[in-house]
Amino acid sequence: MKLKVNIIGSGFSSLAASCYLAQAGYDVTVFEKNPTIGGRARQLKKDGFTFDIGPTWYWMPDVFERFFADFNKKPSNYYTLEKLNPAYSVYFDKNDFITIEDSLEKIKIAFEKEEKGSAKKLQYFINKAKTNYNIAIKDLVYKPGESPLELVTLATINKLNQFFSTIKKDVRKAFKNKKLVQILEFPVLFLGAKPSDTPSFYNFMNYADFGLGTFHPKKGMYQVILALKHLAEELGVNIKTENPVDKIIVNNGKAIGILSNGKEYLADIILSGADYHHTETLLDKAYRQYSEAYWEKKTFAPSSLLFYVGFNKKLKNVNHHTLFFDVDFDIHAEAIYDNPKWPENPLFYASFPSITDANAAPQGKEAGIFLIPLAPNLNDTPQLRETYFEKIISRFENLTSQNVKNNIIFKESFCVNDFIKDYNSYKGNAYGMANTLLQTAFLRPKLKGKKVDNLFFTGQLTVPGPGVPPSLISGKLVADLIIKYHNAS
């Protein structure tokens, strides 16, 4: 008889795990609290506009290819990818911006214009980043974080010094131009920590950026979720939406089922891709492996204030992805990590998918997504949201030399309170737990429950960490661990 697995949550990691487990012969059911699947990667549709609510960047295409190849499939079986050119642009002041194009050679030309000799330095920097990418993404991140020995290979021993230096030090040693420094430090924000707290080894994110490029799935990132759903259902996975899990049932130290909508669903294995801290609250206190004090001490990736805006005209002087670095990043970072508060002058990011994708907005109109990174657990009120929208939209108008306020058809917002309500997210964080040196690999919360048998975890609070590609990998890691554990028992 097939072993039964109940999975809590339907984000990238849960769906990936469900595919691997179903392929291995398990009877898999996914329980999702919201009306639609995808976890943080949902969609908002309004007045003919379509927005990705969560992730909007498609990086590391090789990780997606590797995932689908495990099922003898390709991403192209499910969705169409377009490489963006330009990948993105970065504003530093009015009419002062740098455009990052779709190849390293073009990017080197842009760098050389800003700082003489920087093209050669950039080539050297990206060569190192590529080596690290090959070590990390092709090997290290596919380790389950059970032992420090997983990190000990000939390749990592040769890179040991890079675990004790930081991205900030390395970048600023090589480049003096402030604008180039900010561009090179930007990708580590996807890892949820400051460049000054991120080990040098993580410069592989720069290779993901400049070496591999930025892509867009036609009709948006949600197509990847739909691809995972399609694959899971092909493999026999049963997905139940509007089924919040209220309790994990434990008997004699073993997880034996879940309680959802007042009904018990028994299983041989329980796997949670929901927020790790929240999942532990579904257990009686005696069975929780991490205390509140443990979570309190951890460095969490930022939360975000997001706006989804429909404009009644096409916008000028922006690209699909546009970053606004016209204020001091260090001061904003301090307000996220060191002294948590609403930042006075925030950096922000904007995405205009309708520049690339006609599906995102009605003809002649523009879909805009605006994101301000914030410290988790901030006071979140409608008045504050309104204040910050006014701040960034005024700066947006000035920097891009156009008036847009009177062209807004509607705007919807999403912030700390929504992350808590919709995703049971710890303190309303958006990306999980940051990848700092002391929160890497085996130092992250474990994939396998320590106090409860047959209970497993996946997602961005465990290994390998935040981001969409790591979430896919996390799903594979936990599925492999479940299979290994049950083959041994």
Coordinates of C-alpha atoms in Angstrom, one line a residue:
M1 CA 0.0 0.0 0.0
K2 CA 1.2 3.5 -0.8
L3 CA 2.5 5.7 2.0
K4 CA 0.4 8.8 2.5
V5 CA 1.8 12.3 2.7
N6 CA -0.1 15.4 3.7
I7 CA 1.6 18.6 2.6
I8 CA 0.8 22.0 4.3
G9 CA 0.9 24.9 1.9
S10 CA 1.2 25.1 -1.9
G11 CA 4.1 27.5 -2.6
F12 CA 7.1 26.6 -4.8
S13 CA 8.8 24.3 -2.3
S14 CA 5.6 22.4 -1.4
L15 CA 4.6 21.8 -5.0
A16 CA 8.1 20.8 -6.0
A17 CA 8.2 18.3 -3.1
S18 CA 4.8 17.0 -4.0
C19 CA 6.0 16.2 -7.5
Y20 CA 9.1 14.3 -6.3
L21 CA 7.1 12.3 -3.7
A22 CA 4.3 11.4 -6.1
Q23 CA 7.0 10.3 -8.7
A24 CA 8.5 8.1 -6.0
G25 CA 5.1 6.4 -5.4
Y26 CA 3.7 8.2 -2.4
D27 CA 0.0 9.2 -2.2
V28 CA 0.2 13.0 -1.8
T29 CA -2.4 15.6 -0.8
V30 CA -1.6 19.3 -0.6
F31 CA -3.6 21.5 1.8
E32 CA -3.7 25.3 1.0
K33 CA -5.4 27.8 3.2
N34 CA -6.1 30.4 0.4
P35 CA -8.6 30.0 -2.5
T36 CA -5.7 29.8 -5.0
I37 CA -2.5 27.9 -4.9
G38 CA 1.0 29.4 -5.0
G39 CA 1.7 30.7 -1.5
R40 CA 3.4 34.1 -1.9
A41 CA 3.4 33.6 -5.7
R42 CA -0.2 34.5 -6.4
Q43 CA -1.9 36.8 -9.0
L44 CA -4.1 39.8 -8.7
K45 CA -6.5 40.4 -11.6
K46 CA -8.4 43.6 -11.8
D47 CA -10.1 45.6 -14.7
G48 CA -8.1 43.7 -17.3
F49 CA -4.8 44.1 -15.5
T50 CA -2.8 41.1 -14.2
F51 CA -0.1 41.4 -11.5
D52 CA 2.2 38.9 -9.9
I53 CA 1.6 39.5 -6.2
G54 CA 4.9 37.9 -5.1
P55 CA 8.1 37.1 -7.0
T56 CA 8.6 39.0 -10.3
W57 CA 12.3 38.1 -11.1
Y58 CA 13.1 34.9 -13.0
W59 CA 16.8 34.2 -12.4
M60 CA 18.9 31.0 -12.5
P61 CA 17.0 29.4 -15.4
D62 CA 19.3 26.3 -15.1
V63 CA 17.6 25.5 -11.7
F64 CA 14.2 25.4 -13.3
E65 CA 15.5 23.3 -16.2
R66 CA 17.1 20.9 -13.7
F67 CA 13.8 20.6 -11.8
F68 CA 11.7 19.8 -14.9
A69 CA 14.4 17.5 -16.3
D70 CA 13.9 15.3 -13.2
F71 CA 10.5 14.5 -14.7
N72 CA 11.7 14.3 -18.3
K73 CA 10.1 17.7 -19.0
K74 CA 11.3 21.1 -19.9
P75 CA 10.0 24.6 -18.8
S76 CA 9.0 25.1 -22.5
N77 CA 6.5 22.2 -22.1
Y78 CA 4.5 24.5 -19.8
Y79 CA 5.4 28.2 -20.4
T80 CA 7.3 30.5 -22.8
L81 CA 10.4 32.3 -21.5
E82 CA 11.7 35.6 -22.8
K83 CA 15.2 36.9 -22.0
L84 CA 14.8 40.5 -21.1
N85 CA 16.9 43.2 -22.8
P86 CA 17.5 45.3 -21.0
A87 CA 17.5 43.2 -17.9
Y88 CA 16.8 46.2 -15.8
S89 CA 17.8 49.9 -15.3
V90 CA 18.9 51.7 -12.2
Y91 CA 18.1 55.4 -11.5
F92 CA 20.5 57.4 -9.3
D93 CA 19.1 60.8 -10.0
K94 CA 16.9 62.7 -12.5
N95 CA 18.0 61.6 -16.0
D96 CA 21.0 59.7 -14.4
F97 CA 20.6 56.0 -14.8
I98 CA 22.5 52.9 -15.9
T99 CA 21.0 50.2 -18.0
I100 CA 22.0 46.6 -17.5
E101 CA 21.7 44.9 -20.8
D102 CA 21.5 41.2 -21.7
S103 CA 25.2 40.2 -22.0
L104 CA 28.3 40.7 -19.9
E105 CA 30.1 42.3 -22.9
K106 CA 27.4 45.1 -23.0
I107 CA 27.5 45.5 -19.2
K108 CA 31.3 45.9 -19.3
I109 CA 30.9 48.8 -21.8
A110 CA 28.3 50.4 -19.4
F111 CA 30.7 50.0 -16.5
E112 CA 33.7 51.4 -18.4
K113 CA 31.8 54.6 -19.2
E114 CA 31.3 55.1 -15.4
E115 CA 34.7 54.2 -14.2
K116 CA 37.8 53.7 -16.4
G117 CA 39.3 50.3 -16.0
S118 CA 36.2 48.8 -14.5
A119 CA 35.4 46.5 -17.5
K120 CA 38.5 44.5 -16.8
K121 CA 37.8 44.4 -13.1
L122 CA 34.2 43.3 -13.8
Q123 CA 35.4 40.4 -16.0
Y124 CA 37.6 39.2 -13.2
F125 CA 34.9 39.6 -10.6
I126 CA 32.3 37.7 -12.7
N127 CA 34.8 34.9 -13.4
K128 CA 35.2 34.4 -9.7
A129 CA 31.4 34.6 -9.2
K130 CA 30.9 32.0 -12.0
T131 CA 33.3 29.6 -10.2
N132 CA 31.3 30.0 -7.0
Y133 CA 28.0 29.6 -8.9
N134 CA 29.2 26.3 -10.2
I135 CA 30.2 25.1 -6.7
A136 CA 27.1 26.4 -5.0
I137 CA 24.2 25.9 -7.4
K138 CA 25.4 22.7 -9.0
D139 CA 26.5 21.1 -5.7
L140 CA 26.3 22.8 -2.3
V141 CA 22.7 23.9 -2.3
Y142 CA 21.6 20.4 -3.1
K143 CA 22.8 19.2 0.3
P144 CA 20.2 18.8 3.0
G145 CA 21.8 20.9 5.8
E146 CA 22.2 18.0 8.2
S147 CA 25.9 18.3 8.8
P148 CA 28.7 20.9 8.6
L149 CA 30.7 18.3 6.7
E150 CA 28.4 18.9 3.7
L151 CA 30.3 22.2 3.2
V152 CA 33.7 20.6 3.3
T153 CA 34.9 19.8 -0.3
L154 CA 38.1 20.5 -2.1
A155 CA 36.4 23.3 -3.9
T156 CA 35.1 25.0 -0.7
I157 CA 38.4 24.5 1.2
N158 CA 40.0 26.6 -1.5
K159 CA 37.3 29.2 -1.0
L160 CA 37.4 29.2 2.8
N161 CA 38.5 32.9 3.0
Q162 CA 35.4 33.9 1.1
F163 CA 33.2 32.7 4.0
F164 CA 34.9 35.2 6.3
S165 CA 35.0 38.2 4.1
T166 CA 31.8 40.0 2.8
I167 CA 30.3 41.1 -0.4
K168 CA 30.6 44.7 0.6
K169 CA 34.3 44.5 1.3
D170 CA 35.0 42.6 -2.0
V171 CA 33.0 45.0 -4.2
R172 CA 34.3 48.2 -2.6
K173 CA 37.9 46.9 -2.8
A174 CA 37.6 46.5 -6.6
F175 CA 35.2 49.4 -7.6
K176 CA 35.3 53.0 -6.4
N177 CA 32.4 54.4 -8.4
K178 CA 29.4 54.5 -6.0
K179 CA 26.8 53.7 -8.7
L180 CA 28.7 50.5 -9.8
V181 CA 29.1 49.5 -6.2
Q182 CA 25.3 49.7 -5.6
I183 CA 24.6 47.7 -8.8
L184 CA 27.0 44.9 -7.7
E185 CA 25.6 44.9 -4.2
F186 CA 22.0 44.8 -5.3
P187 CA 21.6 41.0 -6.1
V188 CA 22.4 39.9 -2.5
L189 CA 19.3 41.7 -1.4
F190 CA 17.5 38.6 -2.8
L191 CA 19.3 36.6 -0.1
G192 CA 17.7 38.8 2.5
A193 CA 20.7 40.4 4.2
K194 CA 22.9 43.4 3.9
P195 CA 26.0 43.2 1.7
S196 CA 28.1 43.8 4.8
D197 CA 26.6 40.7 6.5
T198 CA 26.7 38.4 3.4
P199 CA 29.7 36.2 2.9
S200 CA 31.8 36.9 -0.2
F201 CA 31.1 33.4 -1.5
Y202 CA 27.5 34.5 -2.3
N203 CA 28.9 36.7 -5.1
F204 CA 27.5 33.9 -7.3
M205 CA 24.4 36.0 -7.3
N206 CA 26.3 38.5 -9.5
Y207 CA 26.9 35.7 -12.0
A208 CA 23.2 34.8 -11.9
D209 CA 22.6 38.5 -12.7
F210 CA 25.2 39.4 -15.3
G211 CA 26.2 36.0 -16.5
L212 CA 22.9 34.2 -16.9
G213 CA 20.5 37.2 -17.2
T214 CA 16.9 38.0 -16.3
F215 CA 13.9 36.3 -17.9
H216 CA 10.2 36.7 -18.0
P217 CA 7.7 33.9 -18.3
K218 CA 4.9 35.0 -20.7
K219 CA 1.8 35.8 -18.7
G220 CA 3.9 36.2 -15.6
M221 CA 5.6 34.2 -12.8
Y222 CA 2.3 32.6 -11.9
Q223 CA 2.8 30.4 -15.0
V224 CA 5.5 28.6 -13.2
I225 CA 3.1 27.8 -10.3
L226 CA 0.6 26.6 -12.8
A227 CA 3.3 24.5 -14.5
L228 CA 4.1 22.9 -11.1
K229 CA 0.4 22.3 -10.4
H230 CA -0.1 20.7 -13.9
L231 CA 3.0 18.4 -13.3
A232 CA 1.9 17.5 -9.8
E233 CA -1.6 16.6 -10.9
E234 CA -0.2 14.6 -13.9
L235 CA 1.7 12.6 -11.2
G236 CA -1.4 12.0 -9.2
V237 CA -1.2 14.8 -6.5
N238 CA -4.5 15.9 -5.0
I239 CA -4.6 19.6 -4.2
K240 CA -7.2 21.0 -1.7
T241 CA -7.6 24.8 -1.6
E242 CA -9.5 26.7 1.2
N243 CA -8.2 24.1 3.6
P244 CA -6.3 25.8 6.4
V245 CA -4.5 23.5 8.8
D246 CA -5.4 24.1 12.4
K247 CA -3.3 21.3 14.1
I248 CA -0.7 18.7 13.4
I249 CA -1.9 15.5 15.2
V250 CA 0.9 13.7 17.1
N251 CA 0.5 10.3 18.7
N252 CA 3.4 8.7 20.7
G253 CA 5.9 11.2 19.3
K254 CA 4.8 10.6 15.7
A255 CA 3.0 12.9 13.4
I256 CA -0.1 11.0 12.2
G257 CA -2.2 13.6 10.5
I258 CA -3.6 17.1 10.4
L259 CA -6.8 18.8 11.4
S260 CA -8.3 21.0 8.6
N261 CA -11.8 22.6 8.6
G262 CA -12.7 20.5 11.6
K263 CA -11.8 17.2 9.8
E264 CA -8.9 14.8 10.5
Y265 CA -6.8 13.7 7.6
L266 CA -4.5 10.9 8.7
A267 CA -1.2 10.3 6.9
D268 CA 2.2 8.5 7.3
I269 CA 4.2 11.7 6.8
I270 CA 3.4 15.3 7.4
L271 CA 5.4 17.9 5.4
S272 CA 5.0 21.6 5.9
G273 CA 5.9 24.2 3.3
A274 CA 4.1 26.8 5.4
D275 CA 6.0 29.3 7.5
Y276 CA 8.2 27.3 9.8
H277 CA 7.5 29.2 12.9
H278 CA 3.7 29.1 12.3
T279 CA 3.9 25.3 11.6
E280 CA 5.4 24.8 15.0
T281 CA 2.5 26.6 16.6
L282 CA 0.3 23.8 15.1
L283 CA 2.1 21.4 17.5
D284 CA 1.6 21.2 21.3
K285 CA 4.4 23.1 23.0
A286 CA 6.2 19.9 24.1
Y287 CA 6.8 19.0 20.5
R288 CA 8.2 22.3 19.2
Q289 CA 11.9 22.1 18.5
Y290 CA 12.6 25.9 18.4
S291 CA 11.7 28.3 21.1
E292 CA 10.3 31.8 20.7
A293 CA 13.7 33.1 21.9
Y294 CA 15.3 31.2 19.0
W295 CA 13.2 32.9 16.4
E296 CA 13.5 36.3 18.0
K297 CA 17.3 36.1 17.7
K298 CA 17.3 35.2 14.0
T299 CA 18.0 37.7 11.2
F300 CA 14.9 37.7 9.0
A301 CA 14.8 38.9 5.4
P302 CA 12.8 42.1 4.9
S303 CA 9.1 42.5 4.6
S304 CA 7.8 44.8 1.9
L305 CA 5.2 47.4 1.1
L306 CA 3.9 46.6 -2.3
F307 CA 1.6 48.6 -4.6
Y308 CA -0.2 47.2 -7.7
V309 CA -1.2 50.1 -9.9
G310 CA -3.2 50.3 -13.1
F311 CA -2.2 53.3 -15.3
N312 CA -4.4 54.6 -18.1
K313 CA -1.5 55.3 -20.4
K314 CA 1.9 53.8 -21.4
L315 CA 4.8 55.1 -19.2
K316 CA 8.1 56.6 -20.4
N317 CA 11.7 56.2 -19.4
V318 CA 11.3 52.9 -17.5
N319 CA 12.1 49.3 -18.3
H320 CA 10.3 46.1 -17.3
H321 CA 12.4 46.1 -14.1
T322 CA 13.6 49.5 -12.8
L323 CA 15.4 50.2 -9.5
F324 CA 15.4 53.6 -7.8
F325 CA 18.7 54.1 -5.9
D326 CA 18.5 57.9 -5.6
V327 CA 18.7 57.8 -1.8
D328 CA 21.3 56.4 0.6
F329 CA 21.1 52.6 0.7
D330 CA 23.0 52.3 4.0
I331 CA 20.5 54.5 5.8
H332 CA 17.6 52.5 4.4
A333 CA 19.4 49.2 5.3
E334 CA 19.9 50.5 8.9
A335 CA 16.1 51.0 9.1
I336 CA 15.5 47.4 8.0
Y337 CA 18.2 45.5 10.0
D338 CA 19.8 47.6 12.7
N339 CA 17.2 50.0 14.1
P340 CA 13.8 48.7 12.7
K341 CA 11.5 51.5 11.7
W342 CA 9.8 53.0 8.6
P343 CA 12.6 54.5 6.5
E344 CA 12.4 58.2 5.9
N345 CA 13.7 58.0 2.3
P346 CA 13.3 54.5 1.0
L347 CA 14.9 52.9 -2.0
F348 CA 12.3 51.2 -4.1
Y349 CA 11.9 48.9 -7.1
A350 CA 9.3 49.0 -9.8
S351 CA 8.2 46.4 -12.4
F352 CA 6.2 47.2 -15.5
P353 CA 5.4 43.7 -16.9
S354 CA 3.1 45.2 -19.6
I355 CA 6.2 46.6 -21.3
T356 CA 7.2 43.0 -22.2
D357 CA 3.9 41.2 -21.9
A358 CA 0.6 42.3 -23.5
N359 CA -1.3 40.0 -21.2
A360 CA -0.4 42.2 -18.2
A361 CA -2.6 45.3 -19.1
P362 CA -5.3 46.4 -21.6
Q363 CA -3.9 48.0 -24.8
G364 CA -2.5 51.4 -24.3
K365 CA -2.3 51.0 -20.5
E366 CA 0.5 50.0 -18.1
A367 CA 0.6 47.7 -15.1
G368 CA 3.0 48.9 -12.4
I369 CA 4.2 47.0 -9.3
F370 CA 6.1 49.1 -6.7
L371 CA 8.1 47.6 -3.8
I372 CA 9.7 49.2 -0.8
P373 CA 11.7 46.8 1.4
L374 CA 10.9 47.2 5.1
A375 CA 11.8 45.7 8.5
P376 CA 9.4 42.9 9.5
N377 CA 7.0 43.5 12.4
L378 CA 6.5 47.3 11.7
N379 CA 3.2 49.0 12.5
D380 CA 1.2 48.8 9.3
T381 CA -1.7 51.2 8.8
P382 CA -3.6 52.5 5.7
Q383 CA -2.3 56.0 6.5
L384 CA 1.3 54.9 6.5
R385 CA 0.8 53.0 3.2
E386 CA -0.7 56.2 1.7
T387 CA 2.1 58.4 2.9
Y388 CA 4.7 56.1 1.4
F389 CA 2.9 55.8 -1.9
E390 CA 2.9 59.5 -2.2
K391 CA 6.7 59.6 -1.4
I392 CA 7.7 57.1 -4.0
I393 CA 5.3 58.2 -6.8
S394 CA 6.4 61.8 -6.4
R395 CA 10.1 60.7 -6.7
F396 CA 9.1 58.4 -9.6
E397 CA 7.6 61.4 -11.5
N398 CA 10.6 63.5 -10.9
L399 CA 13.3 60.9 -11.7
T400 CA 11.5 59.7 -14.9
S401 CA 10.4 63.2 -16.0
Q402 CA 6.7 62.5 -16.4
N403 CA 3.4 63.1 -14.7
V404 CA 1.5 59.9 -13.7
K405 CA -0.5 60.6 -10.6
N406 CA -3.6 61.7 -12.6
N407 CA -3.3 58.6 -14.8
I408 CA -3.8 56.1 -12.0
I409 CA -7.0 54.1 -12.5
F410 CA -6.6 52.1 -9.3
K411 CA -4.0 50.9 -6.8
E412 CA -4.0 48.0 -4.4
S413 CA -1.5 47.6 -1.6
F414 CA 0.0 44.7 0.3
C415 CA 2.2 45.0 3.5
V416 CA 3.2 43.4 6.8
N417 CA -0.4 42.8 8.0
D418 CA -1.2 41.0 4.7
F419 CA 1.9 38.8 4.9
I420 CA 0.7 37.7 8.3
K421 CA -2.9 37.2 7.4
D422 CA -2.5 35.5 4.0
Y423 CA 0.7 33.5 4.7
N424 CA 1.0 33.2 8.5
S425 CA 4.4 34.8 7.9
Y426 CA 6.6 35.3 11.0
K427 CA 6.5 39.0 11.8
G428 CA 5.2 39.6 8.3
N429 CA 8.5 38.9 6.6
A430 CA 8.4 38.6 2.8
Y431 CA 11.4 36.4 1.9
G432 CA 12.1 34.1 4.9
M433 CA 15.3 33.9 6.9
A434 CA 18.4 35.8 5.7
N435 CA 21.4 34.0 4.4
T436 CA 24.1 35.3 6.7
L437 CA 27.2 33.3 7.7
L438 CA 25.5 32.0 10.9
Q439 CA 22.3 31.2 9.0
T440 CA 23.8 29.2 6.2
A441 CA 23.3 25.5 5.4
F442 CA 23.4 23.3 8.5
L443 CA 22.9 26.4 10.7
R444 CA 19.3 26.9 9.3
P445 CA 16.2 25.3 10.8
K446 CA 16.2 21.6 9.9
L447 CA 14.2 19.9 7.1
K448 CA 13.4 17.0 9.5
G449 CA 11.6 17.5 12.8
K450 CA 13.8 16.7 15.8
K451 CA 11.1 16.1 18.4
V452 CA 8.4 14.5 16.2
D453 CA 8.9 11.5 13.9
N454 CA 7.5 11.7 10.4
L455 CA 7.3 15.5 10.4
F456 CA 9.3 17.4 7.8
F457 CA 9.7 21.0 6.7
T458 CA 10.5 22.8 3.4
G459 CA 10.7 26.4 2.1
Q460 CA 12.6 29.6 2.6
L461 CA 13.1 29.4 6.4
T462 CA 15.0 26.1 6.0
V463 CA 17.7 25.0 3.5
P464 CA 18.9 26.3 1.1
G465 CA 17.2 29.7 1.8
P466 CA 15.1 32.6 0.3
G467 CA 14.2 32.9 -3.4
V468 CA 12.3 30.9 -6.0
P469 CA 15.1 28.7 -7.3
P470 CA 16.2 27.8 -3.7
S471 CA 12.5 27.0 -2.9
L472 CA 12.4 24.5 -5.8
I473 CA 15.6 23.0 -4.5
S474 CA 14.2 22.8 -1.0
G475 CA 11.3 20.8 -2.3
K476 CA 13.7 18.3 -3.8
L477 CA 15.9 18.1 -0.7
V478 CA 13.0 17.3 1.6
A479 CA 11.5 14.8 -0.7
D480 CA 14.9 13.0 -1.0
L481 CA 15.2 13.0 2.8
I482 CA 11.7 11.6 3.3
I483 CA 12.4 8.8 0.8
K484 CA 15.8 8.0 2.4
Y485 CA 14.3 8.1 5.9
H486 CA 11.5 5.7 5.0
N487 CA 13.7 3.4 3.0
A488 CA 15.9 3.1 6.1
S489 CA 13.0 2.5 8.6

